[in-house]
Short mmCIF file of C-alpha atoms in Angstrom, two decimals:
data_model
loop_
_atom_site.label_atom_id
_atom_site.label_comp_id
_atom_site.label_asym_id
_atom_site.label_seq_id
_atom_site.Cartn_x
_atom_site.Cartn_y
_atom_site.Cartn_z
CA MET L 1 11.45 -25.34 7.22
CA ALA L 2 9.59 -28.65 7.40
CA PHE L 3 7.98 -27.59 10.69
CA ARG L 4 6.73 -24.33 9.12
CA ILE L 5 5.21 -26.19 6.19
CA LEU L 6 3.55 -28.65 8.58
CA LEU L 7 2.20 -25.80 10.70
CA LEU L 8 0.87 -24.01 7.60
CA CYS L 9 -0.86 -27.18 6.41
CA LEU L 10 -2.42 -27.63 9.85
CA ILE L 11 -3.76 -24.05 9.86
CA ILE L 12 -5.18 -24.47 6.34
CA PHE L 13 -6.82 -27.77 7.38
CA ILE L 14 -8.46 -26.19 10.44
CA ILE L 15 -9.76 -23.20 8.45
CA GLU L 16 -11.10 -25.46 5.69
CA LEU L 17 -12.71 -27.75 8.26
CA TYR L 18 -14.55 -24.85 9.90
CA ALA L 19 -15.63 -23.50 6.52
CA PHE L 20 -17.04 -26.90 5.58
CA GLN L 21 -18.82 -27.14 8.93
CA ALA L 22 -20.51 -23.80 8.29
CA VAL L 23 -21.74 -24.91 4.87
CA LYS L 24 -22.83 -28.32 6.20
CA THR L 25 -24.81 -26.74 9.03
CA ILE L 26 -26.76 -24.59 6.59
CA THR L 27 -27.44 -27.20 3.90
CA LYS L 28 -27.43 -30.98 3.68
CA VAL L 29 -27.67 -31.02 -0.11
CA ARG L 30 -25.04 -33.52 -1.17
CA TRP L 31 -23.99 -31.90 -4.45
CA VAL L 32 -23.49 -28.54 -2.74
CA LEU L 33 -21.18 -30.09 -0.14
CA ILE L 34 -19.24 -32.01 -2.79
CA ALA L 35 -18.92 -28.89 -4.96
CA HIS L 36 -17.61 -26.95 -1.96
CA LEU L 37 -14.98 -29.60 -1.24
CA VAL L 38 -13.89 -29.90 -4.88
CA LEU L 39 -13.65 -26.13 -5.35
CA SER L 40 -11.73 -25.66 -2.10
CA LEU L 41 -9.29 -28.48 -2.87
CA SER L 42 -8.76 -27.26 -6.45
CA THR L 43 -8.04 -23.74 -5.23
CA ILE L 44 -5.53 -24.94 -2.62
CA ILE L 45 -3.73 -27.08 -5.20
CA PHE L 46 -3.62 -24.22 -7.72
CA ILE L 47 -2.28 -21.71 -5.19
CA GLY L 48 0.28 -24.18 -3.86
CA TYR L 49 1.43 -25.04 -7.38
CA GLN L 50 1.82 -21.38 -8.34
CA PHE L 51 3.92 -20.68 -5.27
CA THR L 52 6.26 -23.54 -6.20
CA LYS L 53 6.60 -21.99 -9.68
CA PHE L 54 7.68 -18.58 -8.35
CA ASP L 55 10.97 -17.58 -9.95
CA ARG L 56 13.10 -15.16 -7.92
CA SER L 57 15.07 -14.24 -11.00
CA VAL L 58 11.85 -12.89 -12.57
CA GLY L 59 10.06 -11.49 -9.52
CA GLN L 60 6.41 -10.49 -9.47
CA THR L 61 4.38 -11.35 -12.55
CA LYS L 62 0.72 -11.01 -13.45
CA MET L 63 0.24 -14.65 -12.40
CA THR L 64 1.80 -14.13 -8.96
CA MET L 65 -0.53 -11.16 -8.42
CA ILE L 66 -3.54 -13.24 -9.49
CA THR L 67 -2.41 -16.01 -7.14
CA LEU L 68 -2.03 -13.66 -4.18
CA GLY L 69 -5.40 -12.08 -4.95
CA LEU L 70 -7.01 -15.53 -5.07
CA LEU L 71 -5.28 -16.53 -1.82
CA LEU L 72 -6.70 -13.49 -0.03
CA LEU L 73 -10.08 -13.98 -1.67
CA VAL L 74 -10.51 -17.50 -0.30
CA SER L 75 -8.53 -17.30 2.95
CA LEU L 76 -9.77 -14.08 4.57
CA PRO L 77 -13.51 -14.94 4.39
CA LYS L 78 -12.86 -18.50 5.60
CA PHE L 79 -10.62 -17.24 8.38
CA LEU L 80 -13.40 -14.92 9.55
CA MET L 81 -15.87 -17.81 9.45
CA SER L 82 -13.45 -19.92 11.48
CA ILE L 83 -13.20 -17.27 14.20
CA VAL L 84 -16.99 -17.12 14.54
CA LEU L 85 -17.33 -20.92 14.70
CA LEU L 86 -14.40 -21.18 17.10
CA PHE L 87 -16.23 -18.94 19.56
CA GLU L 88 -19.31 -21.06 19.05
CA ASP L 89 -17.25 -24.17 19.85
CA LEU L 90 -15.98 -22.58 23.06
CA TYR L 91 -19.58 -21.85 24.00
CA ARG L 92 -20.63 -25.39 23.10
CA LEU L 93 -17.83 -26.82 25.23
CA PHE L 94 -18.83 -24.67 28.18
CA ALA L 95 -22.55 -25.50 27.75
CA GLY L 96 -21.84 -29.22 27.33
CA THR L 97 -19.67 -29.35 30.42
CA SER L 98 -22.28 -27.47 32.43
CA ASN L 99 -25.10 -29.74 31.22
CA TYR L 100 -23.08 -32.88 31.90
CA PHE L 101 -22.32 -32.05 35.53
CA SER L 102 -25.77 -30.64 36.27
CA ASN L 103 -27.72 -33.58 34.78
CA TYR L 104 -27.35 -36.62 37.03
CA SER L 105 -28.79 -39.04 34.50
CA LYS L 106 -26.12 -38.04 32.02
CA ASP L 107 -28.78 -38.63 29.36
CA VAL L 108 -27.76 -35.58 27.36
CA ASP L 109 -25.40 -34.88 24.48
CA PHE L 110 -22.16 -33.57 25.91
CA PHE L 111 -21.53 -31.38 22.85
CA PRO L 112 -24.67 -29.48 21.72
CA GLN L 113 -25.42 -29.34 18.01
CA ARG L 114 -24.24 -26.39 15.97
CA ARG L 115 -26.84 -23.70 15.60
CA LYS L 116 -27.80 -22.87 12.05
CA PHE L 117 -28.15 -19.15 12.65
CA VAL L 118 -24.51 -18.92 13.89
CA SER L 119 -23.27 -20.45 10.65
CA GLN L 120 -25.50 -18.07 8.72
CA ILE L 121 -23.95 -15.15 10.61
CA ALA L 122 -20.47 -16.51 9.86
CA LEU L 123 -21.24 -16.79 6.15
CA GLY L 124 -22.79 -13.31 6.14
CA LEU L 125 -19.72 -11.79 7.77
CA ALA L 126 -17.42 -13.68 5.40
CA ALA L 127 -19.30 -12.19 2.46
CA ILE L 128 -18.07 -8.71 3.45
CA PRO L 129 -14.33 -9.24 2.84
CA PHE L 130 -15.14 -11.49 -0.14
CA ALA L 131 -17.16 -8.78 -1.87
CA SER L 132 -14.64 -6.10 -0.83
CA LEU L 133 -11.72 -8.02 -2.31
CA ILE L 134 -13.61 -8.60 -5.56
CA TYR L 135 -14.40 -4.87 -5.71
CA GLY L 136 -10.75 -4.02 -4.97
CA MET L 137 -9.46 -6.18 -7.82
CA THR L 138 -11.98 -4.96 -10.38
CA ILE L 139 -12.80 -1.34 -9.54
CA GLY L 140 -10.90 -0.18 -6.46
CA LYS L 141 -7.40 -0.42 -7.92
CA TYR L 142 -8.22 2.30 -10.46
CA ASN L 143 -10.60 4.36 -8.31
CA TYR L 144 -8.35 7.43 -8.29
CA LYS L 145 -8.95 10.14 -5.72
CA VAL L 146 -7.65 13.71 -5.93
CA ILE L 147 -6.88 14.83 -2.38
CA LYS L 148 -6.26 18.53 -1.80
CA GLN L 149 -4.40 19.97 1.17
CA GLN L 150 -3.56 23.54 2.21
CA LEU L 151 -0.46 23.98 4.36
CA TYR L 152 0.48 27.18 6.17
CA PHE L 153 4.03 28.35 6.87
CA SER L 154 4.93 31.62 8.56
CA ASP L 155 8.29 31.79 6.75
CA LEU L 156 7.05 30.91 3.27
CA PRO L 157 8.38 33.51 0.79
CA GLU L 158 5.58 35.91 -0.08
CA GLU L 159 5.66 35.18 -3.78
CA PHE L 160 5.04 31.46 -3.15
CA ASP L 161 1.78 32.11 -1.31
CA GLY L 162 -0.75 29.99 -3.23
CA PHE L 163 1.92 27.87 -4.99
CA THR L 164 0.49 24.45 -5.89
CA ILE L 165 2.21 21.08 -6.09
CA THR L 166 0.82 17.85 -7.51
CA GLN L 167 2.36 14.73 -6.00
CA ILE L 168 2.21 11.18 -7.35
CA SER L 169 4.03 8.19 -5.92
CA ASP L 170 4.44 4.42 -6.26
CA VAL L 171 3.40 4.00 -9.87
CA HIS L 172 4.46 0.31 -10.06
CA SER L 173 3.89 0.27 -13.80
CA GLY L 174 4.54 -3.47 -14.05
CA SER L 175 1.20 -4.08 -12.35
CA PHE L 176 -0.98 -2.11 -14.78
CA ASP L 177 -3.45 -3.93 -17.03
CA ASN L 178 -5.86 -1.24 -18.24
CA PRO L 179 -4.57 1.59 -20.49
CA ASP L 180 -7.90 3.43 -20.44
CA LYS L 181 -7.80 3.74 -16.64
CA ILE L 182 -4.20 4.98 -16.64
CA ASN L 183 -5.01 7.56 -19.31
CA TYR L 184 -7.94 8.66 -17.16
CA ALA L 185 -5.56 9.13 -14.21
CA ILE L 186 -3.17 11.18 -16.36
CA ASP L 187 -6.10 13.39 -17.35
CA LEU L 188 -6.85 13.92 -13.64
CA ILE L 189 -3.24 14.96 -13.06
CA ASN L 190 -3.37 17.46 -15.91
CA GLU L 191 -6.70 18.88 -14.75
CA GLN L 192 -5.12 20.08 -11.50
CA ASN L 193 -3.08 22.76 -13.34
CA SER L 194 -0.49 22.84 -10.56
CA ASP L 195 2.65 24.92 -10.64
CA MET L 196 4.92 21.91 -10.16
CA ILE L 197 4.63 18.12 -10.11
CA LEU L 198 6.67 15.79 -7.90
CA PHE L 199 6.99 12.01 -8.23
CA THR L 200 8.24 10.30 -5.06
CA GLY L 201 9.53 7.02 -6.44
CA ASP L 202 8.80 3.40 -7.42
CA ILE L 203 8.26 3.75 -11.15
CA VAL L 204 8.42 -0.07 -11.56
CA ASN L 205 8.17 -3.23 -9.48
CA THR L 206 11.65 -4.43 -10.45
CA HIS L 207 12.57 -4.28 -14.14
CA ALA L 208 12.96 -1.19 -16.31
CA LYS L 209 11.13 -2.92 -19.17
CA GLU L 210 7.90 -2.84 -17.14
CA MET L 211 7.57 0.87 -17.89
CA HIS L 212 8.22 0.66 -21.63
CA PRO L 213 4.54 0.16 -22.65
CA TRP L 214 3.55 3.17 -20.53
CA ILE L 215 6.15 5.79 -21.49
CA ASP L 216 3.94 7.47 -24.09
CA VAL L 217 1.02 7.52 -21.63
CA PHE L 218 3.05 9.22 -18.89
CA ASN L 219 4.52 11.63 -21.40
CA ARG L 220 0.99 12.98 -21.63
CA ILE L 221 1.59 14.66 -18.26
CA LYS L 222 1.82 18.25 -19.37
CA LYS L 223 4.76 20.50 -18.65
CA HIS L 224 4.43 22.34 -15.37
CA GLU L 225 5.64 25.92 -15.17
CA TYR L 226 8.07 25.23 -12.34
CA GLY L 227 9.12 21.77 -13.38
CA LYS L 228 8.65 18.03 -13.00
CA PHE L 229 10.93 16.36 -10.44
CA SER L 230 11.34 12.88 -9.00
CA VAL L 231 13.29 10.66 -6.61
CA LEU L 232 13.88 6.92 -6.42
CA GLY L 233 11.87 4.43 -4.40
CA ASN L 234 12.98 1.13 -2.88
CA HIS L 235 11.67 -0.90 -5.84
CA ASP L 236 13.72 1.14 -8.28
CA TYR L 237 16.93 -0.52 -7.09
CA GLY L 238 16.03 -4.04 -8.25
CA GLU L 239 16.63 -5.46 -4.78
CA TYR L 240 13.85 -8.06 -4.76
CA VAL L 241 14.99 -10.52 -7.42
CA THR L 242 18.04 -12.69 -7.98
CA TRP L 243 20.22 -11.29 -10.77
CA PRO L 244 22.55 -13.40 -12.94
CA SER L 245 25.32 -10.90 -12.21
CA GLN L 246 26.01 -7.57 -10.56
CA LYS L 247 26.52 -6.13 -14.03
CA ALA L 248 22.95 -7.09 -15.03
CA LYS L 249 21.59 -5.51 -11.85
CA ASP L 250 23.56 -2.31 -12.40
CA LYS L 251 22.41 -2.12 -16.02
CA ASN L 252 18.78 -2.41 -14.94
CA PHE L 253 19.30 0.28 -12.29
CA GLU L 254 20.74 2.69 -14.83
CA ALA L 255 17.82 1.94 -17.18
CA ILE L 256 15.34 2.67 -14.37
CA LYS L 257 16.99 6.01 -13.60
CA ASN L 258 16.77 6.84 -17.30
CA LEU L 259 13.05 6.07 -17.30
CA TYR L 260 12.34 9.19 -15.23
CA GLY L 261 14.03 11.30 -17.88
CA GLN L 262 12.12 9.51 -20.62
CA ILE L 263 8.85 10.75 -19.06
CA ASP L 264 10.36 14.24 -18.62
CA PHE L 265 10.98 14.16 -14.86
CA LYS L 266 14.25 15.52 -13.45
CA LEU L 267 15.62 12.86 -11.09
CA LEU L 268 17.21 14.25 -7.92
CA LEU L 269 19.86 11.93 -6.48
CA ASN L 270 20.89 13.22 -3.05
CA GLU L 271 20.89 16.77 -4.36
CA HIS L 272 18.81 19.91 -4.40
CA THR L 273 17.69 22.59 -6.80
CA PHE L 274 16.09 25.98 -6.38
CA ILE L 275 12.60 26.86 -7.56
CA GLU L 276 12.56 30.56 -8.36
CA LYS L 277 9.50 32.77 -8.56
CA GLY L 278 9.99 36.46 -9.01
CA LYS L 279 12.73 37.51 -6.63
CA SER L 280 12.13 34.64 -4.22
CA LYS L 281 13.17 31.01 -4.21
CA ILE L 282 12.57 27.79 -2.31
CA ALA L 283 14.82 24.73 -2.18
CA LEU L 284 13.61 21.39 -3.52
CA VAL L 285 15.66 18.58 -1.98
CA GLY L 286 15.61 15.04 -3.31
CA VAL L 287 17.18 12.03 -1.58
CA GLU L 288 17.59 8.47 -2.73
CA ASN L 289 15.62 5.85 -0.85
CA TRP L 290 16.12 5.76 2.90
CA GLY L 291 14.01 3.22 4.74
CA ASN L 292 14.23 1.93 8.30
CA ASN L 293 13.67 -1.60 7.01
CA PHE L 294 14.77 -1.06 3.41
CA LYS L 295 17.70 0.27 1.41
CA LYS L 296 19.45 3.25 2.98
CA ALA L 297 20.94 5.08 -0.01
CA GLY L 298 19.56 8.47 0.95
CA ASP L 299 21.96 11.08 2.29
CA ILE L 300 20.07 14.09 3.58
CA ASN L 301 23.22 15.97 4.57
CA LYS L 302 24.74 15.61 1.11
CA ALA L 303 21.43 16.55 -0.52
CA SER L 304 21.11 19.72 1.57
CA ALA L 305 24.76 20.77 1.48
CA ASN L 306 25.13 24.59 1.49
CA LEU L 307 21.50 25.10 2.48
CA THR L 308 20.77 26.96 5.69
CA LYS L 309 18.12 26.54 8.34
CA ASP L 310 16.41 29.69 7.07
CA ASP L 311 16.00 28.44 3.48
CA PHE L 312 12.46 27.25 2.82
CA LYS L 313 12.80 23.58 1.94
CA ILE L 314 10.63 20.87 0.42
CA LEU L 315 12.10 17.38 0.72
CA MET L 316 11.21 14.40 -1.45
CA SER L 317 11.96 11.13 0.35
CA HIS L 318 10.17 7.95 -0.71
CA ASP L 319 9.90 6.20 2.65
CA PRO L 320 8.14 8.11 5.49
CA SER L 321 10.24 6.33 8.12
CA HIS L 322 13.03 8.65 6.96
CA TRP L 323 11.03 11.60 8.30
CA GLU L 324 10.46 9.81 11.60
CA TYR L 325 14.10 8.83 12.16
CA GLU L 326 16.16 11.60 10.52
CA VAL L 327 14.14 14.48 9.13
CA LYS L 328 11.55 15.77 11.58
CA ASP L 329 14.13 17.01 14.11
CA HIS L 330 16.92 17.81 11.64
CA ASP L 331 18.85 21.00 12.40
CA LYS L 332 18.26 22.39 8.91
CA ASN L 333 14.48 22.52 9.36
CA PHE L 334 12.84 20.75 6.44
CA HIS L 335 9.47 22.47 6.22
CA LEU L 336 7.62 19.87 4.14
CA THR L 337 8.52 16.27 3.31
CA LEU L 338 6.66 14.35 0.61
CA SER L 339 6.70 10.55 0.80
CA GLY L 340 4.82 7.46 -0.34
CA HIS L 341 5.91 3.81 -0.06
CA THR L 342 3.25 2.41 2.30
CA HIS L 343 0.32 2.33 -0.20
CA GLY L 344 -1.80 2.42 2.96
CA MET L 345 -1.29 -1.35 2.55
CA GLN L 346 -3.95 -1.07 -0.21
CA PHE L 347 -6.37 -2.40 2.40
CA GLY L 348 -8.10 -0.61 5.22
CA ILE L 349 -10.97 1.60 6.29
CA GLU L 350 -11.02 5.32 5.61
CA ILE L 351 -13.71 7.93 6.16
CA PRO L 352 -12.02 11.15 4.96
CA GLY L 353 -11.69 13.69 7.76
CA TYR L 354 -12.96 11.32 10.44
CA PHE L 355 -11.34 7.93 10.57
CA LYS L 356 -8.66 5.82 8.94
CA TRP L 357 -7.25 2.43 9.82
CA SER L 358 -4.95 -0.09 8.20
CA LEU L 359 -2.67 -2.82 9.50
CA VAL L 360 0.24 -0.86 8.05
CA GLN L 361 -0.14 1.71 10.86
CA TYR L 362 1.39 -0.81 13.23
CA VAL L 363 4.58 -0.70 11.14
CA TYR L 364 4.72 2.97 10.11
CA LYS L 365 3.82 5.89 12.37
CA GLN L 366 3.16 8.00 9.27
CA TRP L 367 1.35 5.89 6.68
CA ALA L 368 -1.30 7.95 4.85
CA GLY L 369 -2.05 11.65 4.69
CA LEU L 370 -0.65 14.58 6.67
CA TYR L 371 1.41 14.51 9.88
CA GLU L 372 3.01 17.39 11.77
CA ASN L 373 5.81 17.91 14.27
CA LYS L 374 6.70 21.38 15.57
CA GLY L 375 5.46 23.06 12.41
CA ARG L 376 7.22 20.60 10.12
CA TYR L 377 5.05 18.41 7.94
CA VAL L 378 5.23 15.09 6.15
CA TYR L 379 2.59 14.08 3.64
CA VAL L 380 2.37 10.37 2.79
CA ASN L 381 0.77 9.73 -0.59
CA ARG L 382 -1.32 6.54 -0.71
CA GLY L 383 0.19 5.57 -4.05
CA PHE L 384 -0.81 5.73 -7.69
CA GLY L 385 -0.49 2.04 -8.52
CA PHE L 386 -0.63 -1.28 -6.71
CA HIS L 387 1.73 -4.09 -5.92
CA ALA L 388 1.46 -7.73 -4.76
CA TYR L 389 -2.30 -7.73 -4.05
CA PRO L 390 -3.83 -6.68 -7.40
CA GLY L 391 -6.39 -4.33 -5.93
CA ARG L 392 -7.32 -1.73 -3.35
CA VAL L 393 -9.94 -1.95 -0.62
CA GLY L 394 -10.75 1.17 1.41
CA ILE L 395 -7.43 2.91 0.67
CA MET L 396 -7.79 4.29 -2.83
CA PRO L 397 -5.06 5.32 -5.31
CA GLU L 398 -4.19 8.97 -4.84
CA ILE L 399 -3.23 12.12 -6.69
CA THR L 400 -2.28 14.78 -4.14
CA VAL L 401 -2.52 18.53 -4.64
CA ILE L 402 -0.83 20.66 -1.99
CA GLU L 403 -1.23 24.42 -1.83
CA LEU L 404 1.41 26.37 0.08
CA LYS L 405 0.03 29.28 2.07
CA LYS L 406 1.75 31.98 4.06
CA GLY L 407 0.57 32.14 7.65
CA LYS L 408 0.88 30.46 11.02
CA TYR L 409 0.50 26.71 11.17
CA THR L 410 -2.13 25.17 13.40
CA VAL L 411 -1.79 21.86 15.17
#
């Protein structure tokens, strides 16, 4: 533990040293340099102090989110500056060595001076993540996008051709701080006029009480003709805090399950129901959370008991790793799986229809949008809310609208 702390302090020192060097190369004004040092030191002390105050019995609070946001805001730009200046130092070392051995008088500086324009480039590049993170914490986290997707299935019952589903996921109500923005998002949901709405888990960060101020707001989601259904996410189990007793944890879990009913969503717990339209029906299957690296409470076999391979099935499963490890090749042929969980890491680059990238893709094969395997689909919602980092950069909060169509799928 002591070694890790020492290593962390060393890394922070090196990054801060490079950042100071960049500023010093650009300006020699004394008060600017002193202000930079004072601000940097104050920020480090504040962040360090807040981390020591973290209470595992409480979990994430508004202050921990602010602290993490501030940490990213100051560390990512400085880290980028450090990389640029590190490469400059490697060049300076190479140039100095070359000059030293090629100049017989040795009347040269071994280490050339830093070049001002390199530091200016470093500061300019650092401004990009700095501005992006500010945007993410002020505007991006509530910049809701409605994403529409048509999916074709050859065995879709005729009467469900054109059936529409709105999906939301990862609400994380304990992170909200702007009622007007949440009401705006609820209006967007209602404007879609879908046949059915599905909520794929994580109604809170940890505690049931986080949702209490928002129950009336979410009750504004209008009734959908074919129902409102939900499943649990990994955060709904209260796994990420220390509880005074198992009884307290169980009580919170029951309260969280009740929350879904309080906002008029039918919670499916390793079970299925049939959605009937005319003389046709499709099966809606809901499992508890199943994650490769998280709680495995989901039981797909129990949830689909008595269903056949020929039944048209929509599966709600919070974590997309479930699709990768158990669902996509399952004998019962789950036509469409709806997931969330990843949030797209709330940070990345996305040009709709052309390009998307996030660090989370190195952890999850399916992390945002639509994926297909042998005519079976999983759609990963980018999340309605936010968690940990109090913002979104590049990967915006999402309301998904899926239209089921009868016809052959295309790869």
